[in-house]
Amino acid sequence: GDSVTQMEGPVTLSEEAFLTINCTYTATGYPSLFWYVQYPGEGLQLLLKATKADDKGSNKGFEATYRKETTSFHLEKGSVQVSDSAVYFCALRENTGGFKTIFGAGTRLFVKA
Amino acid sequence: GAGVSQSPSNKVTEKGKDVELRCDPISGHTALYWYRQSLGQGLEFLIYFQGNSAPDKSGLPSDRFSAERTGGSVSTLTIQRTQQEDSAVYLCASSWDRDQPQHFGDGTRLSIL
C-alpha cells in the first residue's frame, strides 16, 4: 500500500540555519503531497501542498517540490527561526478511490536562539 | 466556533469500558476524517466520511472500533471494550471536499488504565 517515510527527529538547529526535512513516498497512482505542522500546544495545520509533479508548494518561507522521479517531497527553509520549532508531518493523499490521506511519523524540529 | 471541535479533550477510563469521542466539523465541510496518533508515532488513518457516500472504514484496527456521522455533520467514534493499546490522541479533521486540505481539531487524549 501507499506509504510515507520522513527523516527521524529530533532535528536541532541554530537560528538562521538552513533546514531540510526529507520525505519520500510510495504510491500506486498520482497522489497529492502535503506538509502539515503542529506547533507546541496547537493542532495540526496545513503548511503547504503540491498536487502534481514538479509543482512547488511554498508558505512562510518553507518550500517543497514534488519530485516524481525520486518520489520525494523534501521540506526546506533557508533561514529558520525559533518560532519554527514544531513537529512537521509529510503526507500524501490518494487521488483515486477513497482519497485517503497517509501521514509520515513526523519530525520534531528544535531551533535554538 | 470557526474550527473543528472535539470533545472531550481528555478521557481516562478503565480497561474494558466503552468510550465515545465526538467531532463537530466546520460547518459546510462535506468530508470528515478520524485519525489516531500514538505516542511517538505518526497519524494513523481510521475512517473517512464523504457526504452521503458509504464511509471508507479501511483503517479501523478492529471490530471494537466504529464511527458514524449523523446528518452529514457531527461524528462519533466509538471504541468498545477498550484495551490499553487504545491509549492515544484521536484526531478529527474536516475539509470542504475530499480533495481540499484538511482542518484538524485539537484531538481527544484517551488514556486506558
Short mmCIF file of C-alpha atoms in Angstrom, two decimals:
data_model
loop_
_atom_site.label_atom_id
_atom_site.label_comp_id
_atom_site.label_asym_id
_atom_site.label_seq_id
_atom_site.Cartn_x
_atom_site.Cartn_y
_atom_site.Cartn_z
CA GLY A 1 0.00 0.00 0.00
CA ASP A 2 0.88 3.65 -0.16
CA SER A 3 3.30 4.95 2.46
CA VAL A 4 5.27 8.00 3.56
CA THR A 5 8.74 7.94 5.11
CA GLN A 6 10.31 11.00 6.66
CA MET A 7 13.57 11.54 8.47
CA GLU A 8 13.62 10.80 12.12
CA GLY A 9 13.99 13.59 14.59
CA PRO A 10 14.57 15.46 16.58
CA VAL A 11 16.37 17.94 14.37
CA THR A 12 18.15 20.69 16.32
CA LEU A 13 19.35 23.80 14.51
CA SER A 14 20.58 27.24 15.41
CA GLU A 15 18.58 30.26 14.34
CA GLU A 16 19.20 31.27 10.71
CA ALA A 17 20.45 27.80 9.76
CA PHE A 18 19.27 26.02 6.62
CA LEU A 19 16.62 23.36 7.14
CA THR A 20 15.94 20.22 5.15
CA ILE A 21 13.50 17.56 6.29
CA ASN A 22 13.47 14.61 3.92
CA CYS A 23 10.28 12.91 2.84
CA THR A 24 9.85 10.08 0.36
CA TYR A 25 6.71 8.25 -0.61
CA THR A 26 5.43 5.17 -2.33
CA ALA A 27 2.16 5.34 -4.21
CA THR A 28 0.48 3.39 -6.96
CA GLY A 29 -1.16 6.41 -8.53
CA TYR A 30 -0.53 10.13 -8.67
CA PRO A 31 -1.07 11.44 -5.17
CA SER A 32 -1.17 14.98 -3.87
CA LEU A 33 1.56 15.78 -1.34
CA PHE A 34 1.38 17.89 1.79
CA TRP A 35 3.38 19.17 4.70
CA TYR A 36 1.47 19.77 7.91
CA VAL A 37 2.88 21.46 11.01
CA GLN A 38 1.97 21.12 14.67
CA TYR A 39 3.23 23.95 16.86
CA PRO A 40 3.51 23.31 20.62
CA GLY A 41 0.09 23.25 22.20
CA GLU A 42 -1.71 23.67 18.89
CA GLY A 43 -3.50 21.43 16.42
CA LEU A 44 -2.21 20.25 13.08
CA GLN A 45 -2.39 22.77 10.28
CA LEU A 46 -1.57 22.68 6.62
CA LEU A 47 1.78 24.28 5.79
CA LEU A 48 1.99 23.72 2.03
CA LYS A 49 0.92 21.36 -0.72
CA ALA A 50 1.67 20.24 -4.28
CA THR A 51 -0.76 18.40 -6.47
CA LYS A 52 1.32 17.26 -9.44
CA ALA A 53 4.86 16.51 -10.48
CA ASP A 54 7.30 19.45 -10.46
CA ASP A 55 4.85 21.64 -8.52
CA LYS A 56 6.47 23.67 -5.76
CA GLY A 57 4.49 24.39 -2.64
CA SER A 58 5.55 27.34 -0.52
CA ASN A 59 4.40 29.14 2.61
CA LYS A 60 6.04 31.12 5.43
CA GLY A 61 9.47 30.75 3.80
CA PHE A 62 9.15 26.97 3.55
CA GLU A 63 9.28 25.21 0.19
CA ALA A 64 8.89 21.69 -1.11
CA THR A 65 8.99 20.41 -4.68
CA TYR A 66 7.06 17.35 -5.89
CA ARG A 67 9.70 15.11 -7.45
CA LYS A 68 8.09 12.18 -9.18
CA GLU A 69 11.37 10.74 -10.44
CA THR A 70 12.73 10.40 -6.91
CA THR A 71 9.31 10.07 -5.22
CA SER A 72 10.30 12.82 -2.81
CA PHE A 73 8.84 15.97 -1.29
CA HIS A 74 11.62 17.37 0.90
CA LEU A 75 10.83 20.40 3.05
CA GLU A 76 13.33 23.26 3.01
CA LYS A 77 13.74 26.67 4.57
CA GLY A 78 16.68 28.93 4.04
CA SER A 79 16.82 30.53 7.48
CA VAL A 80 14.91 29.04 10.40
CA GLN A 81 13.60 30.98 13.37
CA VAL A 82 12.92 29.92 16.95
CA SER A 83 9.22 30.20 16.14
CA ASP A 84 9.59 27.40 13.57
CA SER A 85 10.10 24.88 16.38
CA ALA A 86 7.34 22.35 15.84
CA VAL A 87 6.59 18.85 14.57
CA TYR A 88 6.40 18.57 10.79
CA PHE A 89 4.38 15.85 9.05
CA CYS A 90 4.69 14.84 5.43
CA ALA A 91 1.53 13.36 3.94
CA LEU A 92 0.12 12.05 0.71
CA ARG A 93 -3.47 11.89 -0.41
CA GLU A 94 -4.60 9.30 -2.84
CA ASN A 95 -6.49 10.92 -5.68
CA THR A 96 -8.47 7.87 -6.67
CA GLY A 97 -10.80 5.63 -4.78
CA GLY A 98 -11.18 6.70 -1.20
CA PHE A 99 -8.95 9.79 -1.18
CA LYS A 100 -7.31 8.50 1.97
CA THR A 101 -4.52 10.63 3.46
CA ILE A 102 -1.42 8.86 4.75
CA PHE A 103 0.91 10.64 7.13
CA GLY A 104 4.56 10.16 7.96
CA ALA A 105 5.67 9.70 11.56
CA GLY A 106 6.55 13.36 11.99
CA THR A 107 9.86 15.15 12.54
CA ARG A 108 10.35 17.33 15.57
CA LEU A 109 12.37 20.49 14.94
CA PHE A 110 14.05 22.48 17.69
CA VAL A 111 15.53 25.86 16.78
CA LYS A 112 17.91 27.42 19.30
CA ALA A 113 18.39 31.17 19.63
CA GLY B 1 -16.85 28.22 16.57
CA ALA B 2 -14.89 28.51 13.35
CA GLY B 3 -12.76 25.39 13.72
CA VAL B 4 -13.17 21.66 14.16
CA SER B 5 -14.29 20.96 17.70
CA GLN B 6 -13.62 17.69 19.53
CA SER B 7 -14.87 16.51 22.88
CA PRO B 8 -13.87 15.57 25.43
CA SER B 9 -10.35 16.94 25.27
CA ASN B 10 -9.20 14.28 27.70
CA LYS B 11 -10.71 10.95 28.67
CA VAL B 12 -9.44 8.49 31.23
CA THR B 13 -11.26 5.20 31.55
CA GLU B 14 -10.76 1.68 32.77
CA LYS B 15 -9.88 -1.19 30.52
CA GLY B 16 -12.99 -2.91 29.20
CA LYS B 17 -15.21 0.16 29.22
CA ASP B 18 -16.76 1.67 26.11
CA VAL B 19 -15.92 5.25 25.10
CA GLU B 20 -17.46 7.73 22.69
CA LEU B 21 -15.50 10.57 21.13
CA ARG B 22 -17.25 13.43 19.40
CA CYS B 23 -16.28 15.61 16.46
CA ASP B 24 -18.04 18.76 15.25
CA PRO B 25 -16.63 19.61 11.83
CA ILE B 26 -16.50 23.05 10.29
CA SER B 27 -19.94 23.98 9.02
CA GLY B 28 -20.36 23.10 5.36
CA HIS B 29 -17.45 20.68 5.20
CA THR B 30 -18.55 17.51 3.45
CA ALA B 31 -15.51 15.36 4.23
CA LEU B 32 -14.65 14.17 7.74
CA TYR B 33 -11.70 12.06 8.84
CA TRP B 34 -10.67 10.29 12.04
CA TYR B 35 -7.01 9.57 12.84
CA ARG B 36 -5.15 8.09 15.76
CA GLN B 37 -1.78 9.37 16.96
CA SER B 38 0.04 7.11 19.37
CA LEU B 39 2.98 8.34 21.40
CA GLY B 40 5.93 8.98 19.09
CA GLN B 41 4.02 7.77 16.04
CA GLY B 42 2.57 9.46 13.01
CA LEU B 43 -1.10 9.78 12.28
CA GLU B 44 -2.87 6.53 11.58
CA PHE B 45 -5.91 6.83 9.34
CA LEU B 46 -9.04 5.29 10.84
CA ILE B 47 -12.13 6.25 8.84
CA TYR B 48 -13.31 8.78 6.27
CA PHE B 49 -16.80 10.12 5.54
CA GLN B 50 -17.68 11.96 2.34
CA GLY B 51 -21.16 13.38 2.06
CA ASN B 52 -23.77 10.65 1.84
CA SER B 53 -21.39 8.05 0.44
CA ALA B 54 -20.52 4.88 2.30
CA PRO B 55 -17.58 5.62 4.63
CA ASP B 56 -14.08 4.30 4.00
CA LYS B 57 -13.53 2.15 7.09
CA SER B 58 -10.33 0.53 5.89
CA GLY B 59 -8.22 1.99 8.70
CA LEU B 60 -10.25 0.79 11.66
CA PRO B 61 -7.93 -1.53 13.60
CA SER B 62 -10.57 -3.95 14.89
CA ASP B 63 -14.29 -4.50 15.11
CA ARG B 64 -14.26 -2.81 18.51
CA PHE B 65 -13.97 0.48 16.63
CA SER B 66 -16.92 2.07 14.86
CA ALA B 67 -17.94 5.53 13.78
CA GLU B 68 -21.00 7.26 12.50
CA ARG B 69 -21.81 10.64 11.10
CA THR B 70 -25.31 11.90 11.64
CA GLY B 71 -26.94 14.33 9.26
CA GLY B 72 -23.70 14.82 7.40
CA SER B 73 -22.30 16.85 10.29
CA VAL B 74 -21.36 15.62 13.77
CA SER B 75 -19.42 12.37 14.01
CA THR B 76 -18.96 9.96 16.89
CA LEU B 77 -16.12 7.46 17.16
CA THR B 78 -16.95 4.59 19.49
CA ILE B 79 -14.44 2.16 20.98
CA GLN B 80 -15.95 -0.84 22.72
CA ARG B 81 -14.23 -2.92 25.40
CA THR B 82 -11.23 -0.62 25.46
CA GLN B 83 -7.72 -2.03 25.74
CA GLN B 84 -4.56 -0.33 26.96
CA GLU B 85 -3.18 -0.21 23.42
CA ASP B 86 -6.11 2.05 22.50
CA SER B 87 -4.46 4.84 24.50
CA ALA B 88 -3.65 7.61 22.02
CA VAL B 89 -4.72 11.01 20.79
CA TYR B 90 -7.69 10.73 18.46
CA LEU B 91 -7.81 13.49 15.89
CA CYS B 92 -10.70 14.56 13.71
CA ALA B 93 -10.35 16.62 10.54
CA SER B 94 -12.77 18.04 8.01
CA SER B 95 -12.50 19.59 4.57
CA TRP B 96 -14.78 21.29 2.05
CA ASP B 97 -14.47 18.35 -0.22
CA ARG B 98 -12.35 15.25 -0.44
CA ASP B 99 -9.64 16.93 -2.49
CA GLN B 100 -9.30 20.01 -0.29
CA PRO B 101 -6.85 20.49 2.61
CA GLN B 102 -7.96 19.14 5.96
CA HIS B 103 -8.59 21.24 9.04
CA PHE B 104 -7.79 19.46 12.28
CA GLY B 105 -9.33 19.59 15.71
CA ASP B 106 -7.23 19.63 18.88
CA GLY B 107 -7.88 15.96 19.49
CA THR B 108 -9.08 13.81 22.36
CA ARG B 109 -6.37 12.31 24.53
CA LEU B 110 -7.60 8.88 25.57
CA SER B 111 -5.92 7.03 28.41
CA ILE B 112 -6.90 3.47 29.27
CA LEU B 113 -5.93 2.36 32.75
#
